[in-house]
XYZ file of N, CA, C and O in Angstrom:
384
model
N 0.845 -1.195 0.000
C 0.000 0.000 0.000
C 0.880 1.244 0.000
O 1.862 1.323 0.709
N 0.480 2.213 -0.757
C 1.251 3.437 -0.878
C 0.535 4.588 -0.181
O -0.688 4.607 -0.089
N 1.304 5.517 0.310
C 0.724 6.722 0.914
C 0.836 7.903 -0.035
O 0.487 9.014 0.319
N 1.302 7.662 -1.232
C 1.481 8.711 -2.222
C 0.146 9.338 -2.621
O -0.884 8.678 -2.659
N 0.193 10.610 -2.943
C -0.997 11.276 -3.488
C -0.888 11.418 -5.007
O -1.734 12.046 -5.633
N 0.135 10.801 -5.588
C 0.387 10.874 -7.033
C -0.309 9.723 -7.741
O -0.297 8.592 -7.270
N -0.908 10.037 -8.887
C -1.580 9.031 -9.703
C -0.988 9.030 -11.109
O -0.725 10.088 -11.664
N -0.791 7.849 -11.669
C -0.387 7.683 -13.059
C -1.547 6.983 -13.757
O -1.950 5.890 -13.361
N -2.109 7.628 -14.767
C -3.231 7.051 -15.503
C -2.770 6.748 -16.921
O -2.343 7.639 -17.647
N -2.830 5.490 -17.281
C -2.404 5.034 -18.609
C -3.645 4.807 -19.457
O -4.438 3.914 -19.183
N -3.809 5.611 -20.486
C -4.863 5.398 -21.465
C -4.263 4.595 -22.600
O -3.526 5.121 -23.427
N -4.535 3.304 -22.607
C -3.978 2.437 -23.645
C -4.477 2.886 -25.006
O -5.562 3.452 -25.128
N -3.696 2.658 -26.020
C -4.084 3.087 -27.359
C -3.747 2.069 -28.408
O -2.737 1.400 -28.334
N -4.601 1.946 -29.363
C -4.387 1.049 -30.492
C -4.828 1.711 -31.782
O -5.064 1.044 -32.764
N -5.002 3.024 -31.784
C -5.497 3.701 -32.974
C -7.008 3.741 -32.977
O -7.655 3.383 -32.014
N -7.544 4.188 -34.078
C -8.998 4.221 -34.191
C -9.407 3.648 -35.532
O -8.607 3.523 -36.439
N -10.662 3.292 -35.638
C -11.140 2.749 -36.909
C -11.760 3.877 -37.731
O -12.401 4.767 -37.206
N -11.512 3.820 -39.038
C -11.920 4.910 -39.924
C -12.921 4.498 -40.986
O -13.414 5.339 -41.715
N -13.227 3.221 -41.081
C -14.185 2.745 -42.081
C -15.020 1.637 -41.456
O -14.661 1.081 -40.410
N -16.104 1.296 -42.108
C -16.956 0.245 -41.581
C -16.196 -1.067 -41.444
O -16.248 -1.714 -40.410
N -15.462 -1.462 -42.469
C -14.737 -2.733 -42.390
C -13.634 -2.672 -41.345
O -13.393 -3.637 -40.628
N -12.987 -1.523 -41.226
C -11.985 -1.287 -40.182
C -12.584 -1.540 -38.798
O -12.016 -2.257 -37.973
N -13.717 -0.926 -38.542
C -14.365 -1.024 -37.234
C -14.873 -2.436 -36.968
O -14.742 -2.943 -35.849
N -15.443 -3.057 -37.961
C -15.925 -4.423 -37.784
C -14.769 -5.385 -37.524
O -14.855 -6.253 -36.662
N -13.679 -5.218 -38.265
C -12.491 -6.057 -38.043
C -11.950 -5.855 -36.633
O -11.603 -6.809 -35.942
N -11.884 -4.603 -36.204
C -11.369 -4.292 -34.870
C -12.247 -4.924 -33.793
O -11.763 -5.519 -32.841
N -13.560 -4.802 -33.961
C -14.491 -5.345 -32.973
C -14.400 -6.865 -32.883
O -14.510 -7.430 -31.800
N -14.176 -7.525 -34.001
C -14.142 -8.986 -34.024
C -12.783 -9.555 -33.614
O -12.705 -10.677 -33.142
N -11.724 -8.778 -33.772
C -10.371 -9.296 -33.539
C -10.017 -9.396 -32.071
O -9.160 -10.168 -31.680
N -10.639 -8.605 -31.228
C -10.217 -8.559 -29.842
C -8.972 -7.703 -29.740
O -8.515 -7.115 -30.718
N -8.399 -7.641 -28.581
C -7.255 -6.766 -28.377
C -6.335 -7.382 -27.335
O -6.692 -7.461 -26.170
N -5.161 -7.809 -27.752
C -4.216 -8.448 -26.834
C -3.791 -7.519 -25.710
O -3.513 -7.961 -24.608
N -3.718 -6.202 -25.984
C -3.293 -5.273 -24.951
C -4.285 -5.236 -23.792
O -3.906 -5.074 -22.650
N -5.573 -5.394 -24.086
C -6.577 -5.413 -23.023
C -6.292 -6.555 -22.072
O -6.362 -6.416 -20.857
N -5.931 -7.710 -22.617
C -5.653 -8.877 -21.787
C -4.306 -8.783 -21.091
O -4.157 -9.210 -19.955
N -3.330 -8.219 -21.757
C -1.970 -8.185 -21.217
C -1.788 -7.120 -20.147
O -1.022 -7.297 -19.215
N -2.457 -5.990 -20.282
C -2.260 -4.899 -19.343
C -0.981 -4.152 -19.656
O -0.295 -4.435 -20.631
N -0.655 -3.180 -18.823
C 0.521 -2.354 -19.086
C 1.815 -3.102 -18.785
O 1.811 -4.076 -18.037
N 2.921 -2.644 -19.344
C 4.214 -3.255 -19.014
C 4.536 -3.034 -17.543
O 4.125 -2.037 -16.963
N 5.243 -3.947 -16.938
C 5.538 -3.802 -15.521
C 6.679 -2.831 -15.288
O 6.453 -1.697 -14.918
N 7.902 -3.249 -15.518
C 9.008 -2.336 -15.251
C 9.782 -2.020 -16.521
O 10.859 -1.467 -16.469
N 9.211 -2.345 -17.677
C 9.927 -2.089 -18.912
C 9.910 -0.611 -19.284
O 10.760 -0.143 -20.018
N 8.944 0.120 -18.791
C 8.892 1.569 -18.986
C 8.947 2.190 -17.598
O 8.167 1.829 -16.725
N 9.851 3.113 -17.402
C 10.122 3.655 -16.081
C 8.923 4.060 -15.256
O 8.881 3.822 -14.064
N 7.908 4.670 -15.853
C 6.784 5.182 -15.087
C 6.006 4.070 -14.379
O 5.335 4.309 -13.396
N 6.127 2.830 -14.842
C 5.430 1.710 -14.217
C 6.258 1.025 -13.145
O 5.738 0.199 -12.407
N 7.500 1.326 -13.076
C 8.404 0.618 -12.193
C 8.278 1.129 -10.762
O 8.273 2.330 -10.516
N 8.184 0.222 -9.802
C 8.093 0.639 -8.405
C 9.449 0.608 -7.699
O 9.524 0.573 -6.483
N 10.497 0.666 -8.482
C 11.864 0.747 -7.967
C 12.274 2.222 -7.957
O 12.339 2.871 -9.004
N 12.548 2.777 -6.788
C 12.838 4.212 -6.676
C 14.108 4.628 -7.400
O 14.263 5.789 -7.767
N 15.024 3.695 -7.634
C 16.232 4.044 -8.380
C 15.950 4.171 -9.876
O 16.550 4.995 -10.553
N 15.050 3.367 -10.378
C 14.689 3.403 -11.796
C 13.666 4.501 -12.062
O 13.699 5.164 -13.088
N 12.764 4.707 -11.132
C 11.624 5.599 -11.306
C 11.453 6.502 -10.077
O 10.501 6.355 -9.318
N 12.365 7.438 -9.862
C 12.320 8.239 -8.635
C 11.071 9.117 -8.504
O 10.649 9.424 -7.386
N 10.450 9.510 -9.612
C 9.299 10.408 -9.535
C 7.978 9.696 -9.276
O 7.077 10.262 -8.661
N 7.831 8.462 -9.771
C 6.530 7.798 -9.705
C 6.570 6.401 -9.091
O 5.600 5.658 -9.194
N 7.664 6.017 -8.445
C 7.793 4.648 -7.958
C 6.696 4.254 -6.972
O 6.286 3.102 -6.910
N 6.163 5.211 -6.219
C 5.142 4.860 -5.231
C 3.756 5.402 -5.603
O 2.851 5.444 -4.776
N 3.584 5.792 -6.851
C 2.308 6.348 -7.302
C 1.242 5.260 -7.414
O 1.544 4.084 -7.611
N 0.011 5.678 -7.298
C -1.111 4.804 -7.627
C -1.166 4.719 -9.142
O -0.917 5.705 -9.831
N -1.517 3.556 -9.668
C -1.545 3.386 -11.117
C -2.900 2.881 -11.570
O -3.459 1.959 -10.983
N -3.413 3.508 -12.631
C -4.684 3.101 -13.224
C -4.422 2.794 -14.692
O -3.824 3.605 -15.401
N -4.867 1.639 -15.122
C -4.727 1.233 -16.511
C -6.119 1.186 -17.140
O -6.992 0.462 -16.681
N -6.334 1.987 -18.180
C -7.620 2.012 -18.889
C -7.396 1.348 -20.239
O -6.772 1.938 -21.122
N -7.876 0.113 -20.416
C -7.664 -0.573 -21.676
C -8.362 0.132 -22.824
O -9.353 0.841 -22.629
N -7.847 -0.080 -24.011
C -8.435 0.519 -25.200
C -9.198 -0.554 -25.947
O -8.620 -1.535 -26.392
N -10.484 -0.367 -26.065
C -11.276 -1.374 -26.770
C -12.465 -0.765 -27.498
O -13.345 -1.483 -27.947
N -12.494 0.553 -27.637
C -13.683 1.193 -28.181
C -13.549 1.639 -29.628
O -14.547 1.986 -30.249
N -12.349 1.707 -30.173
C -12.154 2.134 -31.554
C -12.384 3.615 -31.787
O -12.474 4.056 -32.921
N -12.493 4.398 -30.722
C -12.813 5.825 -30.868
C -11.877 6.736 -30.066
O -12.248 7.858 -29.721
N -10.684 6.242 -29.790
C -9.670 7.036 -29.074
C -10.154 7.528 -27.712
O -9.816 8.614 -27.272
N -10.964 6.728 -27.028
C -11.514 7.055 -25.702
C -12.423 8.277 -25.734
O -12.688 8.873 -24.704
N -12.896 8.694 -26.895
C -13.638 9.941 -26.959
C -15.023 9.865 -27.572
O -15.699 10.879 -27.664
N -15.466 8.687 -28.002
C -16.758 8.595 -28.661
C -17.909 8.967 -27.749
O -17.911 8.667 -26.567
N -18.899 9.644 -28.326
C -20.068 10.054 -27.555
C -21.363 9.691 -28.276
O -22.375 10.374 -28.136
N -21.331 8.625 -29.046
C -22.516 8.202 -29.794
C -23.303 7.206 -28.952
O -22.888 6.070 -28.772
N -24.435 7.634 -28.445
C -25.268 6.755 -27.635
C -26.311 6.008 -28.454
O -27.093 5.246 -27.917
N -26.329 6.272 -29.749
C -27.233 5.531 -30.621
C -26.473 5.148 -31.886
O -25.590 5.861 -32.334
N -26.812 4.002 -32.393
C -26.174 3.528 -33.621
C -27.100 3.819 -34.796
O -28.308 3.631 -34.712
N -26.521 4.312 -35.877
C -27.299 4.554 -37.098
C -26.381 4.372 -38.295
O -25.218 3.992 -38.153
N -26.877 4.677 -39.471
C -26.089 4.435 -40.678
C -24.810 5.269 -40.717
O -23.822 4.850 -41.318
N -24.783 6.421 -40.050
C -23.571 7.245 -40.056
C -22.442 6.623 -39.238
O -21.285 6.979 -39.399
N -22.774 5.690 -38.346
C -21.761 4.995 -37.538
C -21.719 3.506 -37.885
O -21.244 2.707 -37.097
N -22.253 3.170 -39.071
C -22.270 1.789 -39.544
C -23.010 0.876 -38.561
O -22.673 -0.280 -38.381
N -23.998 1.451 -37.883
C -24.796 0.749 -36.882
C -23.955 0.232 -35.716
O -24.282 -0.779 -35.107
N -22.878 0.947 -35.420
C -22.024 0.637 -34.273
C -22.120 1.775 -33.256
O -22.376 2.918 -33.606
N -21.901 1.444 -32.008
C -21.877 2.440 -30.941
C -20.430 2.830 -30.669
O -19.548 1.980 -30.666
N -20.182 4.095 -30.415
C -18.855 4.578 -30.036
C -19.032 5.384 -28.761
O -19.495 6.518 -28.786
N -18.676 4.779 -27.624
C -18.907 5.445 -26.339
C -17.692 5.392 -25.430
O -17.794 5.149 -24.237
N -16.529 5.648 -25.995
C -15.305 5.624 -25.187
C -15.306 6.646 -24.059
O -14.646 6.453 -23.048
N -16.063 7.723 -24.218
C -16.116 8.727 -23.148
C -16.715 8.164 -21.867
O -16.472 8.682 -20.787
N -17.478 7.065 -21.969
C -18.068 6.465 -20.760
C -17.009 5.959 -19.796
O -17.288 5.782 -18.611
N -15.801 5.722 -20.304
C -14.713 5.288 -19.410
C -14.380 6.356 -18.376
O -13.727 6.084 -17.386
N -14.832 7.580 -18.619
C -14.457 8.705 -17.744
C -15.642 9.360 -17.073
O -15.498 10.410 -16.460
N -16.801 8.774 -17.190
C -17.981 9.337 -16.540
C -18.137 8.722 -15.157
O -17.756 7.591 -14.925
N -18.717 9.485 -14.265
C -18.961 8.916 -12.932
C -20.351 8.364 -12.826
O -21.180 8.467 -13.650
């Protein structure tokens, strides 16, 4: 348990889909990063070793997987022909 008041928030990214077939392929393929999670100590900000990561070694860490195809920003609550009958609601990851 950490007493730090520092938070590191990782918004995972895999790009966005730009066409109907792009989005359908993305939705059907799954996402290995969602299952794998963030790297442990391969990138300094994730490392809890104070010598490797003096600024964030004791920070709280939040990992937000990327699985929406809309760069975490979609606000489409209804699907229609303009969205290829798909929903894009990545902004819900940040709503309370």
